Amino acid sequence: MSRFRKFEKKIRHYLNRLSEIRFKEKLRNYVGRVGILSFFDEVELVDPHPKKLILPCNIGILFCGNFKKKEIHENIVQQLENVYDSFFFNVIDLGNFKFSKKMESKGIKREKYRSKRNHTEKIPLHPTNKFYQVLIDKRIEHKLDMIMAITNLPIYSSEENLIFLFGETHLEHKCCVVSSLLLKEQFYNEKKNEKLFQLRLEKEAVHEIGHILLGRNHCQNDACVMRKSTTVEEIDFKSIHLCPECMDKLEILRNRYNF
Ligand SMILES: [Zn+2]
Ligand SMILES: [Zn+2]
């Protein structure tokens, strides 16, 4: 018991100083040494330079996995321009990112994908906070206002009890992650359809960026890109555009920031 108290005391000491990067590193090393690695996944995200939303702004896209990166980036830039018009100065391609060997396995949950198409094997899912921390660091490094990761890894929410997400946004840290695995027809044992896959990815990217701009709530209008989707069919059903109500909310932002 006293040994445990000693660990706890030291961890509290580091936790209270997490706003400094070096204490985050110290904590990471310490929990690794003590052998309570899973503890670290519960730790709050560290954002030494929190961003206030000021518009228009610069946004970066980071890729994690094998993608037709150039094509996808160009298409997303095009769609962000179509939907959000003058909200972004630049959409910067930040290239590829890979988790270190140590980070790769951290926080993994193995779950079956339950759907009518019956997947039986367990799939390793990654917590969204793993992506958020990388995104926060990159956002600061590249002096960006908001940032998005596109990954082929399946994800689960670190915030809510949700698994196999298409994407998630962290409003406070101005970052979001979109996972592509479930957007692929092959995942459902259907024939590969690159065009459909890319359109789904673009819709989900526009949707998550929409959360950073418009907030947490989903739109109830059927065809609006801000409608919540829990299946690919729902993604296919909605359009890539904002409904008039959501457009009005953008207008309010435009007026507030005077552009
Ligand atoms: Zn959403
Ligand atoms: Zn809407």
PDB file of C-alpha atoms and ligand atoms in Angstrom:
ATOM      1  CA  MET A   1       0.000   0.000   0.000  1.00  0.00           C
ATOM      2  CA  SER A   2       2.722   2.492   0.858  1.00  0.00           C
ATOM      3  CA  ARG A   3       4.444   1.642  -2.429  1.00  0.00           C
ATOM      4  CA  PHE A   4       1.235   2.430  -4.262  1.00  0.00           C
ATOM      5  CA  ARG A   5       0.897   5.735  -2.391  1.00  0.00           C
ATOM      6  CA  LYS A   6       4.378   6.668  -3.477  1.00  0.00           C
ATOM      7  CA  PHE A   7       3.449   6.074  -7.148  1.00  0.00           C
ATOM      8  CA  GLU A   8       0.246   8.003  -6.744  1.00  0.00           C
ATOM      9  CA  LYS A   9       1.983  10.960  -5.149  1.00  0.00           C
ATOM     10  CA  LYS A  10       4.543  11.178  -7.904  1.00  0.00           C
ATOM     11  CA  ILE A  11       1.941  10.825 -10.657  1.00  0.00           C
ATOM     12  CA  ARG A  12      -0.175  13.590  -9.090  1.00  0.00           C
ATOM     13  CA  HIS A  13       2.934  15.748  -8.968  1.00  0.00           C
ATOM     14  CA  TYR A  14       3.467  15.336 -12.733  1.00  0.00           C
ATOM     15  CA  LEU A  15      -0.235  15.644 -13.538  1.00  0.00           C
ATOM     16  CA  ASN A  16      -0.401  19.025 -11.835  1.00  0.00           C
ATOM     17  CA  ARG A  17       2.367  20.300 -14.087  1.00  0.00           C
ATOM     18  CA  LEU A  18       1.158  18.841 -17.381  1.00  0.00           C
ATOM     19  CA  SER A  19       1.000  22.231 -19.044  1.00  0.00           C
ATOM     20  CA  GLU A  20       4.765  21.972 -19.397  1.00  0.00           C
ATOM     21  CA  ILE A  21       5.857  19.552 -22.105  1.00  0.00           C
ATOM     22  CA  ARG A  22       8.777  18.192 -20.042  1.00  0.00           C
ATOM     23  CA  PHE A  23       6.412  17.045 -17.279  1.00  0.00           C
ATOM     24  CA  LYS A  24       4.262  15.243 -19.827  1.00  0.00           C
ATOM     25  CA  GLU A  25       7.386  13.372 -20.961  1.00  0.00           C
ATOM     26  CA  LYS A  26       8.340  12.649 -17.336  1.00  0.00           C
ATOM     27  CA  LEU A  27       4.880  11.265 -16.634  1.00  0.00           C
ATOM     28  CA  ARG A  28       4.951   9.129 -19.776  1.00  0.00           C
ATOM     29  CA  ASN A  29       8.312   7.651 -18.771  1.00  0.00           C
ATOM     30  CA  TYR A  30       7.296   7.159 -15.162  1.00  0.00           C
ATOM     31  CA  VAL A  31       4.035   5.277 -15.799  1.00  0.00           C
ATOM     32  CA  GLY A  32       5.944   3.180 -18.348  1.00  0.00           C
ATOM     33  CA  ARG A  33       8.543   2.283 -15.718  1.00  0.00           C
ATOM     34  CA  VAL A  34       5.979   1.509 -13.023  1.00  0.00           C
ATOM     35  CA  GLY A  35       4.138  -0.672 -15.530  1.00  0.00           C
ATOM     36  CA  ILE A  36       0.769   1.074 -15.541  1.00  0.00           C
ATOM     37  CA  LEU A  37       0.892   2.165 -19.172  1.00  0.00           C
ATOM     38  CA  SER A  38      -2.880   2.065 -19.562  1.00  0.00           C
ATOM     39  CA  PHE A  39      -3.071   4.834 -16.970  1.00  0.00           C
ATOM     40  CA  PHE A  40      -1.597   7.203 -19.521  1.00  0.00           C
ATOM     41  CA  ASP A  41      -4.557   6.822 -21.865  1.00  0.00           C
ATOM     42  CA  GLU A  42      -6.713   8.414 -19.183  1.00  0.00           C
ATOM     43  CA  VAL A  43      -4.477  11.450 -19.010  1.00  0.00           C
ATOM     44  CA  GLU A  44      -5.877  14.687 -20.328  1.00  0.00           C
ATOM     45  CA  LEU A  45      -4.563  15.988 -23.628  1.00  0.00           C
ATOM     46  CA  VAL A  46      -1.781  18.539 -23.397  1.00  0.00           C
ATOM     47  CA  ASP A  47      -2.212  21.740 -25.362  1.00  0.00           C
ATOM     48  CA  PRO A  48       0.394  24.343 -24.387  1.00  0.00           C
ATOM     49  CA  HIS A  49      -0.962  26.862 -26.943  1.00  0.00           C
ATOM     50  CA  PRO A  50      -4.742  26.541 -27.012  1.00  0.00           C
ATOM     51  CA  LYS A  51      -6.289  28.192 -30.072  1.00  0.00           C
ATOM     52  CA  LYS A  52      -9.181  30.572 -30.117  1.00  0.00           C
ATOM     53  CA  LEU A  53     -11.141  30.388 -33.316  1.00  0.00           C
ATOM     54  CA  ILE A  54     -10.382  33.410 -35.486  1.00  0.00           C
ATOM     55  CA  LEU A  55     -11.690  33.356 -39.039  1.00  0.00           C
ATOM     56  CA  PRO A  56     -10.721  33.014 -41.846  1.00  0.00           C
ATOM     57  CA  CYS A  57      -7.939  30.644 -40.863  1.00  0.00           C
ATOM     58  CA  ASN A  58      -5.326  28.100 -41.957  1.00  0.00           C
ATOM     59  CA  ILE A  59      -5.973  24.405 -41.736  1.00  0.00           C
ATOM     60  CA  GLY A  60      -3.666  21.400 -42.097  1.00  0.00           C
ATOM     61  CA  ILE A  61      -4.356  17.815 -43.148  1.00  0.00           C
ATOM     62  CA  LEU A  62      -2.195  14.998 -41.838  1.00  0.00           C
ATOM     63  CA  PHE A  63      -2.341  11.499 -43.330  1.00  0.00           C
ATOM     64  CA  CYS A  64      -1.821   8.333 -41.353  1.00  0.00           C
ATOM     65  CA  GLY A  65      -1.716   5.266 -43.617  1.00  0.00           C
ATOM     66  CA  ASN A  66      -1.561   4.516 -47.325  1.00  0.00           C
ATOM     67  CA  PHE A  67      -3.681   6.861 -49.404  1.00  0.00           C
ATOM     68  CA  LYS A  68      -3.779   8.398 -52.865  1.00  0.00           C
ATOM     69  CA  LYS A  69      -2.696  11.367 -50.823  1.00  0.00           C
ATOM     70  CA  LYS A  70      -2.299  14.040 -53.505  1.00  0.00           C
ATOM     71  CA  GLU A  71      -5.648  13.275 -55.101  1.00  0.00           C
ATOM     72  CA  ILE A  72      -7.494  13.089 -51.785  1.00  0.00           C
ATOM     73  CA  HIS A  73      -5.923  16.310 -50.564  1.00  0.00           C
ATOM     74  CA  GLU A  74      -6.850  18.148 -53.775  1.00  0.00           C
ATOM     75  CA  ASN A  75     -10.428  16.871 -53.632  1.00  0.00           C
ATOM     76  CA  ILE A  76     -10.848  17.850 -49.986  1.00  0.00           C
ATOM     77  CA  VAL A  77      -9.425  21.333 -50.690  1.00  0.00           C
ATOM     78  CA  GLN A  78     -11.965  21.664 -53.503  1.00  0.00           C
ATOM     79  CA  GLN A  79     -14.866  20.518 -51.328  1.00  0.00           C
ATOM     80  CA  LEU A  80     -13.887  22.764 -48.412  1.00  0.00           C
ATOM     81  CA  GLU A  81     -13.841  25.676 -50.856  1.00  0.00           C
ATOM     82  CA  ASN A  82     -17.228  24.718 -52.281  1.00  0.00           C
ATOM     83  CA  VAL A  83     -18.884  24.327 -48.904  1.00  0.00           C
ATOM     84  CA  TYR A  84     -17.121  26.907 -46.723  1.00  0.00           C
ATOM     85  CA  ASP A  85     -16.121  29.367 -49.436  1.00  0.00           C
ATOM     86  CA  SER A  86     -13.758  31.961 -47.936  1.00  0.00           C
ATOM     87  CA  PHE A  87     -13.388  30.460 -44.461  1.00  0.00           C
ATOM     88  CA  PHE A  88      -9.891  29.105 -45.108  1.00  0.00           C
ATOM     89  CA  PHE A  89      -6.783  30.884 -46.381  1.00  0.00           C
ATOM     90  CA  ASN A  90      -4.863  27.674 -46.930  1.00  0.00           C
ATOM     91  CA  VAL A  91      -5.442  23.936 -46.618  1.00  0.00           C
ATOM     92  CA  ILE A  92      -1.947  22.608 -46.050  1.00  0.00           C
ATOM     93  CA  ASP A  93      -0.903  19.052 -46.840  1.00  0.00           C
ATOM     94  CA  LEU A  94       1.197  17.997 -43.833  1.00  0.00           C
ATOM     95  CA  GLY A  95       2.176  14.672 -45.400  1.00  0.00           C
ATOM     96  CA  ASN A  96       2.283  11.282 -43.760  1.00  0.00           C
ATOM     97  CA  PHE A  97       2.488  10.434 -40.114  1.00  0.00           C
ATOM     98  CA  LYS A  98       3.196   7.103 -38.454  1.00  0.00           C
ATOM     99  CA  PHE A  99       2.869   6.266 -34.752  1.00  0.00           C
ATOM    100  CA  SER A 100       6.071   5.089 -33.126  1.00  0.00           C
ATOM    101  CA  LYS A 101       6.200   1.354 -32.348  1.00  0.00           C
ATOM    102  CA  LYS A 102       5.522   2.132 -28.686  1.00  0.00           C
ATOM    103  CA  MET A 103       2.547   4.401 -29.395  1.00  0.00           C
ATOM    104  CA  GLU A 104       1.086   2.155 -32.114  1.00  0.00           C
ATOM    105  CA  SER A 105      -0.143  -0.445 -29.633  1.00  0.00           C
ATOM    106  CA  LYS A 106      -1.190   2.019 -26.924  1.00  0.00           C
ATOM    107  CA  GLY A 107      -4.849   2.093 -25.930  1.00  0.00           C
ATOM    108  CA  ILE A 108      -5.912  -0.545 -28.465  1.00  0.00           C
ATOM    109  CA  LYS A 109      -9.325  -2.142 -27.959  1.00  0.00           C
ATOM    110  CA  ARG A 110     -10.282  -5.268 -29.893  1.00  0.00           C
ATOM    111  CA  GLU A 111     -13.913  -5.340 -30.952  1.00  0.00           C
ATOM    112  CA  LYS A 112     -16.141  -7.114 -33.442  1.00  0.00           C
ATOM    113  CA  TYR A 113     -17.878  -4.983 -36.017  1.00  0.00           C
ATOM    114  CA  ARG A 114     -21.546  -5.862 -35.540  1.00  0.00           C
ATOM    115  CA  SER A 115     -23.662  -5.301 -38.583  1.00  0.00           C
ATOM    116  CA  LYS A 116     -26.055  -7.185 -40.783  1.00  0.00           C
ATOM    117  CA  ARG A 117     -23.088  -8.195 -42.939  1.00  0.00           C
ATOM    118  CA  ASN A 118     -21.676 -10.208 -40.039  1.00  0.00           C
ATOM    119  CA  HIS A 119     -18.047  -9.575 -39.402  1.00  0.00           C
ATOM    120  CA  THR A 120     -16.752 -12.157 -37.003  1.00  0.00           C
ATOM    121  CA  GLU A 121     -13.095 -11.321 -36.377  1.00  0.00           C
ATOM    122  CA  LYS A 122     -12.038  -8.803 -33.747  1.00  0.00           C
ATOM    123  CA  ILE A 123     -10.545  -5.604 -35.125  1.00  0.00           C
ATOM    124  CA  PRO A 124      -7.971  -3.510 -33.220  1.00  0.00           C
ATOM    125  CA  LEU A 125      -9.349   0.009 -32.668  1.00  0.00           C
ATOM    126  CA  HIS A 126      -7.295   3.058 -31.717  1.00  0.00           C
ATOM    127  CA  PRO A 127      -8.437   5.748 -29.233  1.00  0.00           C
ATOM    128  CA  THR A 128      -9.075   9.179 -30.734  1.00  0.00           C
ATOM    129  CA  ASN A 129      -6.971  10.935 -28.092  1.00  0.00           C
ATOM    130  CA  LYS A 130      -3.858   9.305 -29.551  1.00  0.00           C
ATOM    131  CA  PHE A 131      -4.544  11.194 -32.783  1.00  0.00           C
ATOM    132  CA  TYR A 132      -5.550  14.383 -30.985  1.00  0.00           C
ATOM    133  CA  GLN A 133      -2.226  14.652 -29.163  1.00  0.00           C
ATOM    134  CA  VAL A 134      -0.286  14.246 -32.427  1.00  0.00           C
ATOM    135  CA  LEU A 135      -2.591  16.811 -34.057  1.00  0.00           C
ATOM    136  CA  ILE A 136      -2.214  19.340 -31.230  1.00  0.00           C
ATOM    137  CA  ASP A 137       1.583  19.072 -31.460  1.00  0.00           C
ATOM    138  CA  LYS A 138       1.541  19.422 -35.282  1.00  0.00           C
ATOM    139  CA  ARG A 139      -0.938  22.290 -35.140  1.00  0.00           C
ATOM    140  CA  ILE A 140       1.416  24.197 -32.873  1.00  0.00           C
ATOM    141  CA  GLU A 141       4.540  23.216 -34.844  1.00  0.00           C
ATOM    142  CA  HIS A 142       3.066  24.451 -38.149  1.00  0.00           C
ATOM    143  CA  LYS A 143       1.304  27.476 -36.606  1.00  0.00           C
ATOM    144  CA  LEU A 144      -2.092  26.343 -37.847  1.00  0.00           C
ATOM    145  CA  ASP A 145      -5.531  27.278 -36.538  1.00  0.00           C
ATOM    146  CA  MET A 146      -7.155  23.900 -37.018  1.00  0.00           C
ATOM    147  CA  ILE A 147      -6.008  20.483 -38.126  1.00  0.00           C
ATOM    148  CA  MET A 148      -7.428  17.181 -39.370  1.00  0.00           C
ATOM    149  CA  ALA A 149      -6.023  13.654 -39.520  1.00  0.00           C
ATOM    150  CA  ILE A 150      -7.122  11.154 -42.138  1.00  0.00           C
ATOM    151  CA  THR A 151      -6.270   7.625 -41.118  1.00  0.00           C
ATOM    152  CA  ASN A 152      -6.978   4.133 -42.368  1.00  0.00           C
ATOM    153  CA  LEU A 153      -6.887   2.881 -38.775  1.00  0.00           C
ATOM    154  CA  PRO A 154     -10.256   2.135 -37.173  1.00  0.00           C
ATOM    155  CA  ILE A 155     -10.988   4.368 -34.184  1.00  0.00           C
ATOM    156  CA  TYR A 156     -12.995   4.542 -30.979  1.00  0.00           C
ATOM    157  CA  SER A 157     -13.878   7.623 -28.983  1.00  0.00           C
ATOM    158  CA  SER A 158     -11.745   8.530 -25.980  1.00  0.00           C
ATOM    159  CA  GLU A 159     -14.539  10.837 -24.822  1.00  0.00           C
ATOM    160  CA  GLU A 160     -17.675   8.766 -25.241  1.00  0.00           C
ATOM    161  CA  ASN A 161     -18.524   5.089 -25.277  1.00  0.00           C
ATOM    162  CA  LEU A 162     -18.513   4.832 -29.082  1.00  0.00           C
ATOM    163  CA  ILE A 163     -16.605   2.408 -31.290  1.00  0.00           C
ATOM    164  CA  PHE A 164     -16.026   2.150 -35.064  1.00  0.00           C
ATOM    165  CA  LEU A 165     -16.386   5.884 -35.616  1.00  0.00           C
ATOM    166  CA  PHE A 166     -16.247   7.507 -39.047  1.00  0.00           C
ATOM    167  CA  GLY A 167     -14.740  10.547 -37.402  1.00  0.00           C
ATOM    168  CA  GLU A 168     -14.613  12.704 -34.305  1.00  0.00           C
ATOM    169  CA  THR A 169     -13.787  16.319 -33.481  1.00  0.00           C
ATOM    170  CA  HIS A 170     -12.187  17.846 -30.410  1.00  0.00           C
ATOM    171  CA  LEU A 171     -13.690  21.330 -30.327  1.00  0.00           C
ATOM    172  CA  GLU A 172     -11.446  22.738 -27.629  1.00  0.00           C
ATOM    173  CA  HIS A 173      -8.230  21.668 -29.364  1.00  0.00           C
ATOM    174  CA  LYS A 174      -9.476  22.541 -32.877  1.00  0.00           C
ATOM    175  CA  CYS A 175      -8.655  19.146 -34.302  1.00  0.00           C
ATOM    176  CA  CYS A 176     -10.511  16.223 -35.834  1.00  0.00           C
ATOM    177  CA  VAL A 177      -9.838  12.749 -37.122  1.00  0.00           C
ATOM    178  CA  VAL A 178     -11.527  10.885 -39.972  1.00  0.00           C
ATOM    179  CA  SER A 179     -11.124   7.126 -40.281  1.00  0.00           C
ATOM    180  CA  SER A 180     -11.366   5.642 -43.751  1.00  0.00           C
ATOM    181  CA  LEU A 181     -11.577   1.903 -43.107  1.00  0.00           C
ATOM    182  CA  LEU A 182     -15.356   1.715 -42.776  1.00  0.00           C
ATOM    183  CA  LEU A 183     -15.814   3.953 -45.816  1.00  0.00           C
ATOM    184  CA  LYS A 184     -14.394   1.303 -48.129  1.00  0.00           C
ATOM    185  CA  GLU A 185     -16.760  -1.004 -49.992  1.00  0.00           C
ATOM    186  CA  GLN A 186     -14.244  -3.839 -49.506  1.00  0.00           C
ATOM    187  CA  PHE A 187     -14.832  -3.658 -45.752  1.00  0.00           C
ATOM    188  CA  TYR A 188     -18.370  -4.910 -46.427  1.00  0.00           C
ATOM    189  CA  ASN A 189     -17.148  -7.554 -48.882  1.00  0.00           C
ATOM    190  CA  GLU A 190     -18.307  -5.450 -51.809  1.00  0.00           C
ATOM    191  CA  LYS A 191     -16.340  -4.616 -54.946  1.00  0.00           C
ATOM    192  CA  LYS A 192     -13.835  -1.760 -54.622  1.00  0.00           C
ATOM    193  CA  ASN A 193     -15.310   1.586 -55.628  1.00  0.00           C
ATOM    194  CA  GLU A 194     -12.680   4.334 -55.446  1.00  0.00           C
ATOM    195  CA  LYS A 195     -15.013   7.129 -56.496  1.00  0.00           C
ATOM    196  CA  LEU A 196     -17.609   6.275 -53.844  1.00  0.00           C
ATOM    197  CA  PHE A 197     -14.868   5.861 -51.226  1.00  0.00           C
ATOM    198  CA  GLN A 198     -13.427   9.296 -51.974  1.00  0.00           C
ATOM    199  CA  LEU A 199     -16.818  10.981 -51.903  1.00  0.00           C
ATOM    200  CA  ARG A 200     -17.565   9.414 -48.499  1.00  0.00           C
ATOM    201  CA  LEU A 201     -14.196  10.566 -47.214  1.00  0.00           C
ATOM    202  CA  GLU A 202     -14.837  14.105 -48.503  1.00  0.00           C
ATOM    203  CA  LYS A 203     -18.262  14.194 -46.836  1.00  0.00           C
ATOM    204  CA  GLU A 204     -16.840  13.078 -43.510  1.00  0.00           C
ATOM    205  CA  ALA A 205     -13.975  15.600 -43.753  1.00  0.00           C
ATOM    206  CA  VAL A 206     -16.441  18.412 -44.500  1.00  0.00           C
ATOM    207  CA  HIS A 207     -18.644  17.155 -41.618  1.00  0.00           C
ATOM    208  CA  GLU A 208     -15.870  17.149 -38.996  1.00  0.00           C
ATOM    209  CA  ILE A 209     -14.591  20.578 -40.055  1.00  0.00           C
ATOM    210  CA  GLY A 210     -18.222  21.674 -39.810  1.00  0.00           C
ATOM    211  CA  HIS A 211     -18.178  20.683 -36.129  1.00  0.00           C
ATOM    212  CA  ILE A 212     -15.090  22.823 -35.455  1.00  0.00           C
ATOM    213  CA  LEU A 213     -16.854  25.802 -37.056  1.00  0.00           C
ATOM    214  CA  LEU A 214     -20.468  25.278 -35.995  1.00  0.00           C
ATOM    215  CA  GLY A 215     -20.145  23.301 -32.784  1.00  0.00           C
ATOM    216  CA  ARG A 216     -21.020  19.909 -31.397  1.00  0.00           C
ATOM    217  CA  ASN A 217     -24.635  19.612 -32.529  1.00  0.00           C
ATOM    218  CA  HIS A 218     -25.839  17.612 -35.496  1.00  0.00           C
ATOM    219  CA  CYS A 219     -28.340  18.915 -38.033  1.00  0.00           C
ATOM    220  CA  GLN A 220     -31.732  17.247 -38.327  1.00  0.00           C
ATOM    221  CA  ASN A 221     -32.201  18.057 -42.012  1.00  0.00           C
ATOM    222  CA  ASP A 222     -32.020  14.884 -44.100  1.00  0.00           C
ATOM    223  CA  ALA A 223     -29.681  15.938 -46.862  1.00  0.00           C
ATOM    224  CA  CYS A 224     -27.374  18.183 -44.816  1.00  0.00           C
ATOM    225  CA  VAL A 225     -23.729  17.156 -44.510  1.00  0.00           C
ATOM    226  CA  MET A 226     -23.996  17.967 -40.772  1.00  0.00           C
ATOM    227  CA  ARG A 227     -26.524  15.202 -40.245  1.00  0.00           C
ATOM    228  CA  LYS A 228     -25.214  12.413 -38.021  1.00  0.00           C
ATOM    229  CA  SER A 229     -24.263   9.198 -39.853  1.00  0.00           C
ATOM    230  CA  THR A 230     -23.841   5.864 -38.175  1.00  0.00           C
ATOM    231  CA  THR A 231     -23.752   3.719 -41.341  1.00  0.00           C
ATOM    232  CA  VAL A 232     -22.230   4.192 -44.802  1.00  0.00           C
ATOM    233  CA  GLU A 233     -25.765   4.150 -46.227  1.00  0.00           C
ATOM    234  CA  GLU A 234     -26.510   7.260 -44.182  1.00  0.00           C
ATOM    235  CA  ILE A 235     -23.354   8.906 -45.498  1.00  0.00           C
ATOM    236  CA  ASP A 236     -24.361   8.035 -49.069  1.00  0.00           C
ATOM    237  CA  PHE A 237     -27.850   9.406 -48.493  1.00  0.00           C
ATOM    238  CA  LYS A 238     -26.779  12.858 -47.327  1.00  0.00           C
ATOM    239  CA  SER A 239     -25.259  15.453 -49.630  1.00  0.00           C
ATOM    240  CA  ILE A 240     -21.854  17.060 -49.211  1.00  0.00           C
ATOM    241  CA  HIS A 241     -23.505  20.467 -48.777  1.00  0.00           C
ATOM    242  CA  LEU A 242     -24.855  22.404 -45.841  1.00  0.00           C
ATOM    243  CA  CYS A 243     -28.584  22.962 -45.597  1.00  0.00           C
ATOM    244  CA  PRO A 244     -29.910  26.574 -45.568  1.00  0.00           C
ATOM    245  CA  GLU A 245     -30.110  26.549 -41.736  1.00  0.00           C
ATOM    246  CA  CYS A 246     -26.447  25.583 -41.380  1.00  0.00           C
ATOM    247  CA  MET A 247     -25.527  28.097 -44.096  1.00  0.00           C
ATOM    248  CA  ASP A 248     -27.203  30.762 -41.943  1.00  0.00           C
ATOM    249  CA  LYS A 249     -24.985  29.755 -39.021  1.00  0.00           C
ATOM    250  CA  LEU A 250     -21.925  30.204 -41.261  1.00  0.00           C
ATOM    251  CA  GLU A 251     -23.232  33.631 -42.210  1.00  0.00           C
ATOM    252  CA  ILE A 252     -23.430  34.579 -38.529  1.00  0.00           C
ATOM    253  CA  LEU A 253     -19.759  33.567 -38.145  1.00  0.00           C
ATOM    254  CA  ARG A 254     -18.842  35.520 -41.250  1.00  0.00           C
ATOM    255  CA  ASN A 255     -20.497  38.615 -39.806  1.00  0.00           C
ATOM    256  CA  ARG A 256     -18.938  38.116 -36.394  1.00  0.00           C
ATOM    257  CA  TYR A 257     -15.427  37.976 -37.857  1.00  0.00           C
ATOM    258  CA  ASN A 258     -16.228  40.510 -40.527  1.00  0.00           C
ATOM    259  CA  PHE A 259     -15.046  38.803 -43.717  1.00  0.00           C
TER     260      PHE A 259
HETATM  261 ZN    ZN B   1     -20.781  14.638 -36.296  1.00  0.00          ZN
HETATM  262 ZN    ZN B   2     -27.866  21.504 -41.724  1.00  0.00          ZN
END
